[in-house]
Every structure is written in structure tokens, then in C-alpha cells.
Short mmCIF file of C-alpha atoms and ligand atoms in Angstrom, two decimals:
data_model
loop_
_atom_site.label_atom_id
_atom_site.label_comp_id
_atom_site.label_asym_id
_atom_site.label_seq_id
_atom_site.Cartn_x
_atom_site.Cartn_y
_atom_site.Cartn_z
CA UNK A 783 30.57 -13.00 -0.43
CA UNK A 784 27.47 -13.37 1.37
CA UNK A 785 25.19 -17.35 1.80
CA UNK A 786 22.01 -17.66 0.72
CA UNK A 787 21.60 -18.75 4.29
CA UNK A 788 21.56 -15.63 5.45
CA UNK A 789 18.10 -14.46 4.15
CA UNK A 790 15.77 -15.28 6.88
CA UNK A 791 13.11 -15.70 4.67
CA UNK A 792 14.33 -18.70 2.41
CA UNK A 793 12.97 -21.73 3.24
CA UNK A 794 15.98 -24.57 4.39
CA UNK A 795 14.37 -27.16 1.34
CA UNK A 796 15.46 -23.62 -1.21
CA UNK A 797 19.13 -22.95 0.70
CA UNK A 798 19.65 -26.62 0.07
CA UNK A 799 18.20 -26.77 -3.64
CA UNK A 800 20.76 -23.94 -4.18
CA UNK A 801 23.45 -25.67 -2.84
CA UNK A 802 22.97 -28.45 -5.22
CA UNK A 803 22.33 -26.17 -7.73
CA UNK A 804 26.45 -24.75 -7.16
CA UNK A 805 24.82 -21.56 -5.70
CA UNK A 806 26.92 -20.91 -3.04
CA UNK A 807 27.12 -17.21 -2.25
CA UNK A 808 24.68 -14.46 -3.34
CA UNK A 809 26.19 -12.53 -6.58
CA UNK A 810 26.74 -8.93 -5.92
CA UNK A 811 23.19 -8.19 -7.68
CA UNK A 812 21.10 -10.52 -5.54
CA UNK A 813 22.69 -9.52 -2.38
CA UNK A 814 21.65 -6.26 -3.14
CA UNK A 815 18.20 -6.52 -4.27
CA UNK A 816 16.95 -9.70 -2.58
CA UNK A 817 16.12 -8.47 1.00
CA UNK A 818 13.91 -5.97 -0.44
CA UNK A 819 12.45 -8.42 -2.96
CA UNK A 820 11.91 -11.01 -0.22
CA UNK A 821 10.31 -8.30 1.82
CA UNK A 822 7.93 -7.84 -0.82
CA UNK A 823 8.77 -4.11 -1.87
CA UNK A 824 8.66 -3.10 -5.73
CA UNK A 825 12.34 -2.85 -6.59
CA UNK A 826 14.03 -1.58 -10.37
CA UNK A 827 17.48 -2.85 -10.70
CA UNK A 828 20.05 -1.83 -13.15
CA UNK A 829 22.86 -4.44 -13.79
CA UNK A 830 24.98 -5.70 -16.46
CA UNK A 831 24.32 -9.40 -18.34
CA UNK A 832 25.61 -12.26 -16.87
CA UNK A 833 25.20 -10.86 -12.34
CA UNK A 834 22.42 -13.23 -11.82
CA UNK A 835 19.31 -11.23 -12.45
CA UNK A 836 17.05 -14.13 -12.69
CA UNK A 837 17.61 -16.20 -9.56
CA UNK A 838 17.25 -12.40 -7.90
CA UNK A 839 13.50 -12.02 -9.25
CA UNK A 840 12.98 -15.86 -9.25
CA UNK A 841 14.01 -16.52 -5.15
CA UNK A 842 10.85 -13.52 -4.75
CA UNK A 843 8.43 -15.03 -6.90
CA UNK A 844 8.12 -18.51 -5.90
CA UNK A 845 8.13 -17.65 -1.74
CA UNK A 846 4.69 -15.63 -2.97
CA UNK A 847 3.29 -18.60 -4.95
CA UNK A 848 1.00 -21.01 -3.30
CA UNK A 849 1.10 -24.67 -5.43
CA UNK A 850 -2.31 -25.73 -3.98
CA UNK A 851 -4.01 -22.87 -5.78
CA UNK A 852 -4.29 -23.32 -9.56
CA UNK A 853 -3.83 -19.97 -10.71
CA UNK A 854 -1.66 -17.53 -12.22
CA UNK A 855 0.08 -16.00 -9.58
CA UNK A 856 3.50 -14.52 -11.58
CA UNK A 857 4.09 -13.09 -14.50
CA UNK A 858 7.55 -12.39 -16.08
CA UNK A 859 7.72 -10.25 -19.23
CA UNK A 860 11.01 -10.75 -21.69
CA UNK A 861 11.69 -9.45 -25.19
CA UNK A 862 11.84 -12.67 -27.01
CA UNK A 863 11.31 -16.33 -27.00
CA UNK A 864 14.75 -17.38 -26.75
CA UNK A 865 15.04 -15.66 -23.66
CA UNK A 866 11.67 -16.59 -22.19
CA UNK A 867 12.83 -19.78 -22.73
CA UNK A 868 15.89 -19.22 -20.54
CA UNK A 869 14.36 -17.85 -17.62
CA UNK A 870 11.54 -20.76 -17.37
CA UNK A 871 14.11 -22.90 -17.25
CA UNK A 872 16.12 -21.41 -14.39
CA UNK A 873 12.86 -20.64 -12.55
CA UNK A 874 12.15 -24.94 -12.73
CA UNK A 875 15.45 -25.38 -11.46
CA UNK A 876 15.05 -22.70 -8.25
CA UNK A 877 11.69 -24.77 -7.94
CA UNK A 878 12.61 -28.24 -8.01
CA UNK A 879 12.15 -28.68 -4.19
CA UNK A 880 8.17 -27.07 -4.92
CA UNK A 881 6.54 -30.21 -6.20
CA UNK A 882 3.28 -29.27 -9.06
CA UNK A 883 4.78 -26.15 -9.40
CA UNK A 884 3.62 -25.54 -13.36
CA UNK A 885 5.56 -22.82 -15.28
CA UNK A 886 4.53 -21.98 -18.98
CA UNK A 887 6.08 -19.83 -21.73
CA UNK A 888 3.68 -18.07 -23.87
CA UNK A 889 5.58 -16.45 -26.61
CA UNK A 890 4.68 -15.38 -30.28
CA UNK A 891 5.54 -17.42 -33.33
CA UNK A 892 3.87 -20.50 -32.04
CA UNK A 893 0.42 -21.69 -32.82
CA UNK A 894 -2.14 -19.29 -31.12
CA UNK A 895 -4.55 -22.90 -29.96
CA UNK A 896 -2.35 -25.07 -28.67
CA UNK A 897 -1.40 -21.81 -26.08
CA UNK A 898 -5.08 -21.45 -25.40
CA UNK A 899 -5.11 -25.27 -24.35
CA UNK A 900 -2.32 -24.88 -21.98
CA UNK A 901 -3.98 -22.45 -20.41
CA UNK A 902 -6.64 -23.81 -19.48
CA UNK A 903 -5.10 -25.22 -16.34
CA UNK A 904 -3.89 -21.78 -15.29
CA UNK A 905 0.08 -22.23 -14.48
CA UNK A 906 1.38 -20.85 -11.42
CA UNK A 907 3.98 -18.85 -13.64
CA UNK A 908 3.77 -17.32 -16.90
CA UNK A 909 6.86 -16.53 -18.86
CA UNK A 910 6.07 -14.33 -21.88
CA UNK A 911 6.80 -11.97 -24.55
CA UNK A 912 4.34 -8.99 -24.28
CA UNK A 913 2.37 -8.93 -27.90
CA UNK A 914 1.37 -13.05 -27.25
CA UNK A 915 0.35 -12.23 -23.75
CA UNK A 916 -1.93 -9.57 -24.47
CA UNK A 917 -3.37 -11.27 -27.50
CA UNK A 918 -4.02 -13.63 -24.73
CA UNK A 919 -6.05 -11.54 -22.18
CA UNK A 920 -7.88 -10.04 -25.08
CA UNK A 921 -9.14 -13.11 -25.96
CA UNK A 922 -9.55 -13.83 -22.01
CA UNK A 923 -7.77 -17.32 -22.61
CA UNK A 924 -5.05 -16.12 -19.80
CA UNK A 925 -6.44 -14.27 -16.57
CA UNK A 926 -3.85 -12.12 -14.56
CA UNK A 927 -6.61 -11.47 -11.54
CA UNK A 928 -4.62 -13.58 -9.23
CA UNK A 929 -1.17 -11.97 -9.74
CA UNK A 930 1.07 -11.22 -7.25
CA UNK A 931 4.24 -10.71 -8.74
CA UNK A 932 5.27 -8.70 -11.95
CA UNK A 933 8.53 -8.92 -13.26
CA UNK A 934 9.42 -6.73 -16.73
CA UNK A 935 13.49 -8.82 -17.27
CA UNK A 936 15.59 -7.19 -19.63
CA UNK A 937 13.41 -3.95 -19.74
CA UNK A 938 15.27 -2.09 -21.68
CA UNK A 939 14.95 -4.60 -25.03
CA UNK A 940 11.46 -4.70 -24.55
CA UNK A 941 11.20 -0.98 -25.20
CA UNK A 942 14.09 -1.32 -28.04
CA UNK A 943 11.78 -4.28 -29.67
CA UNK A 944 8.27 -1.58 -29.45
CA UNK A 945 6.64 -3.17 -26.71
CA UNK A 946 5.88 -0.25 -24.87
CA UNK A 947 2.47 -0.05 -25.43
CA UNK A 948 1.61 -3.70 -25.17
CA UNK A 949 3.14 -3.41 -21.27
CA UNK A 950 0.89 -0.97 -20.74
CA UNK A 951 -1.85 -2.77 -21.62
CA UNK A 952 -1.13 -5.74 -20.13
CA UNK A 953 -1.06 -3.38 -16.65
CA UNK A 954 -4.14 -2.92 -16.80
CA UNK A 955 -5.29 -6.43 -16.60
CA UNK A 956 -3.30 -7.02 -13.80
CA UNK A 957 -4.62 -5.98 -9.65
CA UNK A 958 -3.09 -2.91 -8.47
CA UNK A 959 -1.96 -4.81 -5.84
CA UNK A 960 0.97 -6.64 -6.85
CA UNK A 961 4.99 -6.51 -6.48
CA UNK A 962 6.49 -5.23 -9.52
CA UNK A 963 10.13 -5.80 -10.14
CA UNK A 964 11.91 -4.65 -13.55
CA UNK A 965 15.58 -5.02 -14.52
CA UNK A 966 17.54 -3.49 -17.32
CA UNK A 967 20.95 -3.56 -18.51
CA UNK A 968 20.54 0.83 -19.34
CA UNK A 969 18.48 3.24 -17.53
CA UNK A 970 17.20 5.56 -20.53
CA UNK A 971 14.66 8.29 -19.68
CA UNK A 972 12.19 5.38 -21.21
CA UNK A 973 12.74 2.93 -18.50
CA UNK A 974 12.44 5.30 -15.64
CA UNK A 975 9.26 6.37 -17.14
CA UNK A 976 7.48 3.22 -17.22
CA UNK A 977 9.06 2.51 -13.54
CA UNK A 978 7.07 5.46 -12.64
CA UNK A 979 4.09 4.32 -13.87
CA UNK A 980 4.02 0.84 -12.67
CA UNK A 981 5.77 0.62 -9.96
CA UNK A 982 4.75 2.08 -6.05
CA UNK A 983 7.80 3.44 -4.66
CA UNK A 984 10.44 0.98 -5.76
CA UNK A 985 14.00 0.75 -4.02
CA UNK A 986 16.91 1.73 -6.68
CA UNK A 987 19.83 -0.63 -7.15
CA UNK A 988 22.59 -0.47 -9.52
CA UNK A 989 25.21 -2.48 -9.64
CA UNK A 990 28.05 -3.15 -12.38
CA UNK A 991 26.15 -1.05 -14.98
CA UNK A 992 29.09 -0.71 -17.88
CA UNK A 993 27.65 -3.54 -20.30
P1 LIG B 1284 21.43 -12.16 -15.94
O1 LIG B 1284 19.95 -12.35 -16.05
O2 LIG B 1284 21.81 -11.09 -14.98
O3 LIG B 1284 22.09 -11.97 -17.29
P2 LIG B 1284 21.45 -14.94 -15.18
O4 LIG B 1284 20.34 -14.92 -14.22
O5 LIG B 1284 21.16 -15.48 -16.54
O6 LIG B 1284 22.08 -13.49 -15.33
O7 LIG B 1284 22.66 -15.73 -14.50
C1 LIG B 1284 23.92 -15.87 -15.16
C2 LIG B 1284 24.56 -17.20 -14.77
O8 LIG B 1284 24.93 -17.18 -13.40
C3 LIG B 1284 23.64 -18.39 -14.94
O9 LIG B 1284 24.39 -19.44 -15.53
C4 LIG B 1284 23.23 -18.77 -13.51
O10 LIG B 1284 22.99 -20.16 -13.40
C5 LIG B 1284 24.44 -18.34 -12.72
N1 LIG B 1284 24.16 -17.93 -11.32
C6 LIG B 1284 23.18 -17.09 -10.90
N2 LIG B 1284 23.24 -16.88 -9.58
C7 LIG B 1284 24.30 -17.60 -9.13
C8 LIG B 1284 24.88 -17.80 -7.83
N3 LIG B 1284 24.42 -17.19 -6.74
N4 LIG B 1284 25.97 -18.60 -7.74
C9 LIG B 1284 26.47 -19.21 -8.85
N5 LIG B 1284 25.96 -19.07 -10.10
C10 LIG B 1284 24.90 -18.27 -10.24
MG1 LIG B 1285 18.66 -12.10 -17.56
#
């Protein structure tokens, strides 16, 4: 069981948010993958439901986002709503001690112009499922020029639910010059191919795979 203290680069305001938060000790899955997320390498990790994926992608995002500049700076790809839903709210909660910080789902099923509105003040952090999003930068309502931080969560259902192509295409809008992170519960020959072709040497980690 290792503290949250123990990552250098956490500031004391996040150690302390997490400790009101009941986060205590790093789960086997972010004790793993967090130093190399922190350190800002592109990192695929396979783990099973439940080992804390989120604060483990969401702890690396937010030390890259900087509040005074009002721009898009992550972006984290799920397979549905109900799950983009679920990570925006953790990601508030890991940023309560970040004051402005603005995090927005974009997800299909919901009227195409009230999105377009709401992004209009470009939030710092994008949640989204992939066929909204692109519709999106099609339509250049949503600009991904600023991104520093890609995260594909739950990988695996994305390809499952036939968004394969649409995460390709949203790659391309983004700068080759990012950290990409991607997590799946299975590693079929499908995820490691679209590791390999958005991701720049990524660090493996698997832990707890049997879902
Ligand atoms: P996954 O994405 O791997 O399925 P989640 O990120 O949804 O897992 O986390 C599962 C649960 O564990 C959530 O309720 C979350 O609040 C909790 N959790 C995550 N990290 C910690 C931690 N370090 N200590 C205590 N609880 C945690
Ligand atoms: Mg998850």
C-alpha cells in the first residue's frame, strides 16, 4: 500500500483533496501506471473494472492543464454517455482544489446546438463519446489544437461499439505532440493495433486482468 504522497509530482493542495476524498493509498493500478503518467510518457494499461482507472489518467491530466488558458487542453474518449458521465464527475472531484477548472461531456443523443453553445467557451476538459466529437470538429465547433493529453478509457468497448474509425479520425485533428494514455479491460489484437498507431512508445502495464 503505497500514499499518494509519495509522487513527487502531486501538488500538497491534490494529496490533501485526496485525503478528503477517502483516497488514502494508491490502488495497485495507479501505483503502477502513475509515475510514468506523471512523467508525461504515453502509457496503455490493461486492468480489470472497478482498480481505479480513472483517478490513474485523471491525477496526469489535470497537472498538464493550465486554468488561466481557455482552451481545450484534454480529451477523454468513452463508449457511451453513461460512462462519460461517470468519469466527468470523478475528474470534478480530483479538481476541486483547481478553481475555473471547466469540464464538459459531449456525447450523442443530445441536441447537436445546445453542444455547439457550450463550446464556445472552450472547456479545459472534454469528456466524449467518439461519433459526437467528431461531428464536432467537422463542423469546427470543438478545436483539439491545444491538446495535451489523450485518453481512449475503456478501449476495448469503444472498438466493440464500431468506433474504430471515428478514433482515427478524431487523431488526426489532434497535435502529434500529445500524451496518449488508453486503458482496456482485454487486450485483443484490435487494441494493440490502435496502441500502435497512436501512441509513441508507451510503457505496458497489466494488472488484475481476469474480468
Ligand atoms: P475503473 O475505471 O478501473 O473501473 P474507477 O476509476 O471507476 O475504476 O474507480 C472505482 C472506484 O474506486 C470508484 O468508486 C473510485 O472513487 C474508487 N477509488 C479510486 N481510486 C481510489 C483510491 N486510491 N482509494 C480509494 N478509492 C479509490
Ligand atoms: Mg473506468
Amino acid at each position: 500500500m503505497t500514499a499518494f504522497s509519495t509522487l513527487n509530482s502531486l501538488p500538497a493542495a491534490q494529496i490533501e483533496n485526496l485525503n478528503e476524498l477517502g483516497y488514502l493509498t494508491m490502488t495497485p493500478v495507479q501505483a503502477a501506471a502513475l509515475p510514468a503518467i506523471l512523467a508525461g510518457k504515453d502509457v496503455r494499461v490493461q486492468a480489470k473494472t472497478g482498480s481505479g482507472k480513472t483517478a490513474a489518467f485523471g491525477l496526469g491530466l489535470l497537472q498538464h492543464i493550465d486554468a488561466s488558458r481557455f482552451q481545450t487542453q484534454s480529451l477523454v474518449l468513452c463508449p457511451t454517455r453513461e460512462l462519460a458521465d461517470q468519469v466527468a464527475n470523478e475528474l470534478r472531484r480530483l479538481a476541486r482544489f483547481m478553481p475555473n477548472i471547466k469540464v464538459l461531456t459531449i456525447c450523442g443523443g443530445q441536441p447537436f446546438g445546445a453542444q455547439r453553445d457550450s463550446l464556445q467557451h472552450a472547456p479545459h476538459i472534454i469528456v466524449a463519446t467518439p461519433g459526437r466529437l467528431l461531428d464536432h470538429l467537422q463542423k469546427t465547433t470543438v478545436t483539439l489544437e491545444n491538446l495535451q493529453t489523450l485518453v481512449m478509457d475503456e478501449a476495448d468497448r469503444m472498438l466493440d461499439m464500431g468506433f474504430s474509425d471515428a478514433i482515427d479520425e478524431i487523431i488526426r485533428f489532434a497535435p502529434a505532440t500529445r500524451q496518449t494514455l488508453l486503458f482496456s479491460a482485454t487486450w485483443p489484437e484490435a487494441i494493440a493495433a490502435i496502441s500502435g498507431r497512436v501512441q509513441r512508445n508507451p510503457e505496458t502495464i497489466e494488472i488484475d486482468t481476469v474480468d
